[in-house]
PDB file of C-alpha atoms and ligand atoms in Angstrom:
ATOM      1  CA  UNK Z  17    -180.343  50.607-127.801  1.00 51.00           C
ATOM      2  CA  UNK Z  18    -177.235  49.167-126.336  1.00 56.00           C
ATOM      3  CA  UNK Z  19    -179.027  48.371-123.121  1.00 54.00           C
ATOM      4  CA  UNK Z  20    -181.801  46.537-124.896  1.00 58.00           C
ATOM      5  CA  UNK Z  21    -179.311  44.367-126.754  1.00 55.00           C
ATOM      6  CA  UNK Z  22    -177.391  43.688-123.600  1.00 53.00           C
ATOM      7  CA  UNK Z  23    -180.698  42.851-121.798  1.00 54.00           C
ATOM      8  CA  UNK Z  24    -181.712  40.319-124.578  1.00 50.00           C
ATOM      9  CA  UNK Z  25    -178.238  38.925-124.602  1.00 52.00           C
ATOM     10  CA  UNK Z  26    -178.183  38.388-120.830  1.00 52.00           C
ATOM     11  CA  UNK Z  27    -181.663  36.779-120.861  1.00 51.00           C
ATOM     12  CA  UNK Z  28    -180.534  34.349-123.632  1.00 49.00           C
ATOM     13  CA  UNK Z  29    -177.363  33.516-121.629  1.00 52.00           C
ATOM     14  CA  UNK Z  30    -179.345  32.814-118.479  1.00 49.00           C
ATOM     15  CA  UNK Z  31    -181.907  30.737-120.332  1.00 47.00           C
ATOM     16  CA  UNK Z  32    -179.200  28.669-121.925  1.00 48.00           C
ATOM     17  CA  UNK Z  33    -177.256  28.323-118.614  1.00 49.00           C
ATOM     18  CA  UNK Z  34    -180.092  26.922-116.467  1.00 47.00           C
ATOM     19  CA  UNK Z  35    -180.371  23.461-118.066  1.00 48.00           C
ATOM     20  CA  UNK Z  36    -176.621  23.000-117.756  1.00 47.00           C
ATOM     21  CA  UNK Z  37    -176.587  23.800-114.071  1.00 47.00           C
ATOM     22  CA  UNK Z  38    -178.861  20.748-113.488  1.00 49.00           C
ATOM     23  CA  UNK Z  39    -176.360  18.480-115.146  1.00 49.00           C
ATOM     24  CA  UNK Z  40    -174.617  17.635-111.840  1.00 60.00           C
ATOM     25  CA  UNK Z  41    -173.173  14.121-111.517  1.00 75.00           C
ATOM     26  CA  UNK Z  42    -174.987  13.204-108.334  1.00 90.00           C
ATOM     27  CA  UNK Z  43    -174.892   9.427-108.068  1.00 95.00           C
ATOM     28  CA  UNK Z  44    -177.708   7.200-106.996  1.00 96.00           C
ATOM     29  CA  UNK Z  45    -176.737   5.167-103.971  1.00 97.00           C
ATOM     30  CA  UNK Z  46    -178.339   1.837-103.294  1.00 97.00           C
ATOM     31  CA  UNK Z  47    -178.071   0.544 -99.739  1.00 98.00           C
ATOM     32  CA  UNK Z  48    -179.379  -2.687 -98.221  1.00 98.00           C
ATOM     33  CA  UNK Z  49    -179.628  -2.706 -94.452  1.00 98.00           C
ATOM     34  CA  UNK Z  50    -179.494  -6.080 -92.670  1.00 98.00           C
ATOM     35  CA  UNK Z  51    -180.428  -6.875 -89.183  1.00 98.00           C
ATOM     36  CA  UNK Z  52    -180.048 -10.665 -88.751  1.00 95.00           C
ATOM     37  CA  UNK Z  53    -182.413 -12.346 -91.158  1.00 96.00           C
ATOM     38  CA  UNK Z  54    -184.352  -9.118 -91.854  1.00 98.00           C
ATOM     39  CA  UNK Z  55    -183.359  -6.561 -94.380  1.00 98.00           C
ATOM     40  CA  UNK Z  56    -184.571  -3.424 -96.288  1.00 98.00           C
ATOM     41  CA  UNK Z  57    -183.492  -1.748 -99.346  1.00 98.00           C
ATOM     42  CA  UNK Z  58    -183.132   2.018 -99.464  1.00 97.00           C
ATOM     43  CA  UNK Z  59    -181.610   4.436-101.891  1.00 97.00           C
ATOM     44  CA  UNK Z  60    -180.626   8.172-101.908  1.00 97.00           C
ATOM     45  CA  UNK Z  61    -178.848  10.586-104.124  1.00 97.00           C
ATOM     46  CA  UNK Z  62    -175.227  11.510-103.306  1.00 97.00           C
ATOM     47  CA  UNK Z  63    -176.052  15.231-102.990  1.00 97.00           C
ATOM     48  CA  UNK Z  64    -174.856  15.832 -99.544  1.00 97.00           C
ATOM     49  CA  UNK Z  65    -178.325  16.115 -98.017  1.00 97.00           C
ATOM     50  CA  UNK Z  66    -179.009  14.203 -94.841  1.00 98.00           C
ATOM     51  CA  UNK Z  67    -181.972  11.922 -95.595  1.00 98.00           C
ATOM     52  CA  UNK Z  68    -183.922  10.095 -92.998  1.00 98.00           C
ATOM     53  CA  UNK Z  69    -184.273   6.247 -93.566  1.00 98.00           C
ATOM     54  CA  UNK Z  70    -187.534   6.197 -91.422  1.00 97.00           C
ATOM     55  CA  UNK Z  71    -186.779   2.587 -90.382  1.00 98.00           C
ATOM     56  CA  UNK Z  72    -186.108   1.244 -86.807  1.00 98.00           C
ATOM     57  CA  UNK Z  73    -184.444  -2.016 -87.820  1.00 98.00           C
ATOM     58  CA  UNK Z  74    -181.417  -2.810 -85.739  1.00 98.00           C
ATOM     59  CA  UNK Z  75    -178.794  -2.901 -88.463  1.00 98.00           C
ATOM     60  CA  UNK Z  76    -175.585  -5.093 -88.232  1.00 98.00           C
ATOM     61  CA  UNK Z  77    -174.556  -4.925 -91.876  1.00 98.00           C
ATOM     62  CA  UNK Z  78    -175.069  -2.554 -94.746  1.00 98.00           C
ATOM     63  CA  UNK Z  79    -174.592  -3.763 -98.290  1.00 97.00           C
ATOM     64  CA  UNK Z  80    -173.324  -0.981-100.725  1.00 97.00           C
ATOM     65  CA  UNK Z  81    -173.195  -2.557-104.154  1.00 95.00           C
ATOM     66  CA  UNK Z  82    -172.833   0.553-106.237  1.00 95.00           C
ATOM     67  CA  UNK Z  83    -171.141   3.212-104.191  1.00 96.00           C
ATOM     68  CA  UNK Z  84    -168.117   3.528-101.930  1.00 95.00           C
ATOM     69  CA  UNK Z  85    -170.289   4.377 -98.997  1.00 97.00           C
ATOM     70  CA  UNK Z  86    -167.732   3.727 -96.178  1.00 96.00           C
ATOM     71  CA  UNK Z  87    -165.720   6.682 -97.487  1.00 94.00           C
ATOM     72  CA  UNK Z  88    -168.370   8.956 -98.976  1.00 96.00           C
ATOM     73  CA  UNK Z  89    -171.396   8.531 -96.656  1.00 98.00           C
ATOM     74  CA  UNK Z  90    -172.221   9.636 -93.145  1.00 98.00           C
ATOM     75  CA  UNK Z  91    -174.474   7.282 -91.170  1.00 98.00           C
ATOM     76  CA  UNK Z  92    -176.386   8.886 -88.240  1.00 98.00           C
ATOM     77  CA  UNK Z  93    -177.200   6.657 -85.327  1.00 98.00           C
ATOM     78  CA  UNK Z  94    -178.491   7.305 -81.752  1.00 98.00           C
ATOM     79  CA  UNK Z  95    -175.298   5.931 -80.113  1.00 98.00           C
ATOM     80  CA  UNK Z  96    -171.548   5.661 -80.824  1.00 98.00           C
ATOM     81  CA  UNK Z  97    -170.724   3.119 -83.497  1.00 98.00           C
ATOM     82  CA  UNK Z  98    -167.723   1.630 -85.344  1.00 98.00           C
ATOM     83  CA  UNK Z  99    -168.020   1.054 -89.075  1.00 98.00           C
ATOM     84  CA  UNK Z 100    -165.802  -1.483 -90.742  1.00 97.00           C
ATOM     85  CA  UNK Z 101    -165.508  -2.169 -94.428  1.00 95.00           C
ATOM     86  CA  UNK Z 102    -165.773  -5.756 -95.681  1.00 92.00           C
ATOM     87  CA  UNK Z 103    -166.911  -7.864 -98.587  1.00 91.00           C
ATOM     88  CA  UNK Z 104    -169.732 -10.375 -98.684  1.00 92.00           C
ATOM     89  CA  UNK Z 105    -168.897 -13.927 -99.758  1.00 89.00           C
ATOM     90  CA  UNK Z 106    -170.062 -12.931-103.270  1.00 89.00           C
ATOM     91  CA  UNK Z 107    -167.816  -9.823-103.278  1.00 88.00           C
ATOM     92  CA  UNK Z 108    -170.390  -7.153-102.502  1.00 93.00           C
ATOM     93  CA  UNK Z 109    -168.834  -4.284-100.547  1.00 95.00           C
ATOM     94  CA  UNK Z 110    -170.356  -4.154 -97.024  1.00 96.00           C
ATOM     95  CA  UNK Z 111    -170.124  -2.105 -93.906  1.00 98.00           C
ATOM     96  CA  UNK Z 112    -170.431  -3.794 -90.584  1.00 98.00           C
ATOM     97  CA  UNK Z 113    -172.043  -1.704 -87.816  1.00 98.00           C
ATOM     98  CA  UNK Z 114    -170.833  -2.297 -84.190  1.00 98.00           C
ATOM     99  CA  UNK Z 115    -172.727  -2.469 -81.919  1.00 98.00           C
ATOM    100  CA  UNK Z 116    -175.752  -3.116 -84.161  1.00 98.00           C
ATOM    101  CA  UNK Z 117    -178.307  -0.332 -83.978  1.00 98.00           C
ATOM    102  CA  UNK Z 118    -180.884   1.590 -86.162  1.00 98.00           C
ATOM    103  CA  UNK Z 119    -179.557   3.771 -88.945  1.00 98.00           C
ATOM    104  CA  UNK Z 120    -181.543   7.005 -88.589  1.00 98.00           C
ATOM    105  CA  UNK Z 121    -180.338   8.979 -91.504  1.00 98.00           C
ATOM    106  CA  UNK Z 122    -177.649   8.891 -94.194  1.00 98.00           C
ATOM    107  CA  UNK Z 123    -175.853  11.539 -96.272  1.00 98.00           C
ATOM    108  CA  UNK Z 124    -173.535  10.803 -99.182  1.00 98.00           C
ATOM    109  CA  UNK Z 125    -171.472  13.115-101.286  1.00 96.00           C
ATOM    110  CA  UNK Z 126    -168.950  12.548-103.998  1.00 95.00           C
ATOM    111  CA  UNK Z 127    -168.463  10.759-107.158  1.00 94.00           C
ATOM    112  CA  UNK Z 128    -167.062   7.241-107.728  1.00 95.00           C
ATOM    113  CA  UNK Z 129    -166.270   5.251-110.821  1.00 96.00           C
ATOM    114  CA  UNK Z 130    -168.573   2.321-111.678  1.00 94.00           C
ATOM    115  CA  UNK Z 131    -167.373  -1.137-112.321  1.00 93.00           C
ATOM    116  CA  UNK Z 132    -165.839  -1.319-115.852  1.00 94.00           C
ATOM    117  CA  UNK Z 133    -165.346   2.454-115.841  1.00 96.00           C
ATOM    118  CA  UNK Z 134    -161.951   3.913-116.493  1.00 97.00           C
ATOM    119  CA  UNK Z 135    -160.046   4.552-113.325  1.00 97.00           C
ATOM    120  CA  UNK Z 136    -156.692   5.352-114.736  1.00 96.00           C
ATOM    121  CA  UNK Z 137    -155.805   7.351-117.829  1.00 95.00           C
ATOM    122  CA  UNK Z 138    -152.477   8.830-119.145  1.00 94.00           C
ATOM    123  CA  UNK Z 139    -150.825   7.737-115.988  1.00 91.00           C
ATOM    124  CA  UNK Z 140    -153.315   9.622-113.800  1.00 95.00           C
ATOM    125  CA  UNK Z 141    -155.832   8.263-111.343  1.00 95.00           C
ATOM    126  CA  UNK Z 142    -159.376   9.407-112.185  1.00 96.00           C
ATOM    127  CA  UNK Z 143    -160.995   8.620-108.786  1.00 94.00           C
ATOM    128  CA  UNK Z 144    -162.164   5.888-106.504  1.00 94.00           C
ATOM    129  CA  UNK Z 145    -163.997   2.835-107.666  1.00 95.00           C
ATOM    130  CA  UNK Z 146    -167.568   2.542-106.341  1.00 95.00           C
ATOM    131  CA  UNK Z 147    -167.396  -1.198-105.574  1.00 93.00           C
ATOM    132  CA  UNK Z 148    -164.019  -2.752-106.022  1.00 90.00           C
ATOM    133  CA  UNK Z 149    -160.567  -1.919-107.179  1.00 92.00           C
ATOM    134  CA  UNK Z 150    -158.640  -0.384-110.064  1.00 95.00           C
ATOM    135  CA  UNK Z 151    -156.655  -2.806-112.274  1.00 95.00           C
ATOM    136  CA  UNK Z 152    -155.428  -2.553-115.742  1.00 95.00           C
ATOM    137  CA  UNK Z 153    -157.103   1.028-115.968  1.00 96.00           C
ATOM    138  CA  UNK Z 154    -160.625  -0.338-115.142  1.00 97.00           C
ATOM    139  CA  UNK Z 155    -162.493  -0.571-111.985  1.00 96.00           C
ATOM    140  CA  UNK Z 156    -163.075  -4.285-111.189  1.00 94.00           C
ATOM    141  CA  UNK Z 157    -165.532  -6.009-108.862  1.00 90.00           C
ATOM    142  CA  UNK Z 158    -164.454  -8.556-106.311  1.00 82.00           C
ATOM    143  CA  UNK Z 159    -167.476 -10.611-107.145  1.00 72.00           C
ATOM    144  CA  UNK Z 160    -165.963 -12.180-110.273  1.00 58.00           C
ATOM    145  CA  UNK Z 161    -168.880 -10.660-112.370  1.00 50.00           C
ATOM    146  CA  UNK Z 162    -166.575  -7.767-112.914  1.00 46.00           C
TER     147      UNK Z 162
HETATM  148  C1  NAG I   8    -180.911  15.431-102.649  1.00 72.91           C
HETATM  149  O1  NAG I   8    -181.726  14.442-103.096  1.00 72.91           O
HETATM  150  C2  NAG I   8    -182.909  14.164-102.334  1.00 72.91           C
HETATM  151  C3  NAG I   8    -183.611  12.911-102.964  1.00 72.91           C
HETATM  152  O2  NAG I   8    -182.762  11.823-102.742  1.00 72.91           O
HETATM  153  C4  NAG I   8    -183.771  15.312-102.300  1.00 72.91           C
HETATM  154  O3  NAG I   8    -184.924  15.117-101.421  1.00 72.91           O
HETATM  155  C5  NAG I   8    -183.004  16.520-101.783  1.00 72.91           C
HETATM  156  O4  NAG I   8    -183.785  17.688-101.791  1.00 72.91           O
HETATM  157  C6  NAG I   8    -181.754  16.783-102.583  1.00 72.91           C
HETATM  158  N1  NAG I   8    -180.943  17.839-102.079  1.00 72.91           N
HETATM  159  C7  NAG I   8    -180.450  18.827-102.798  1.00 72.91           C
HETATM  160  C8  NAG I   8    -179.586  19.795-102.101  1.00 72.91           C
HETATM  161  O5  NAG I   8    -180.609  18.845-104.035  1.00 72.91           O
END
């Protein structure tokens, strides 16, 4: 009798727990790879999995409009590279790739705070802004639209 009740209880708990486990806060990362005048858009989830871009474009600049990709993403290339953070003339966060080369795969992991999100509360930092800086408790964009 006891065992049956325990079994049913356990079953109910497991059933209830499963949907909650899927509620992870994996962010969707949007990247735009530029090689001179050519570009391609590509997205992935920030779930720590290495994902192949499947594109041979020789990339010199990566736009990362909605995620702090320089800190939270790993870019796989065939040869050594240097990644430098910058901002476009319109304030979009960018990564310059030197020397330019194909980006074979990317993995991103971590949560950042979107523009207009709270980045500071009760005297405590809540995290890193995805695309800009923290001012007056909110994430702001460099582009003026935030
Ligand atoms: C991460 O997300 C990608 C889709 O962007 C998916 O293919 C992959 O299986 C996911 N990995 C995990 C560990 O959930």
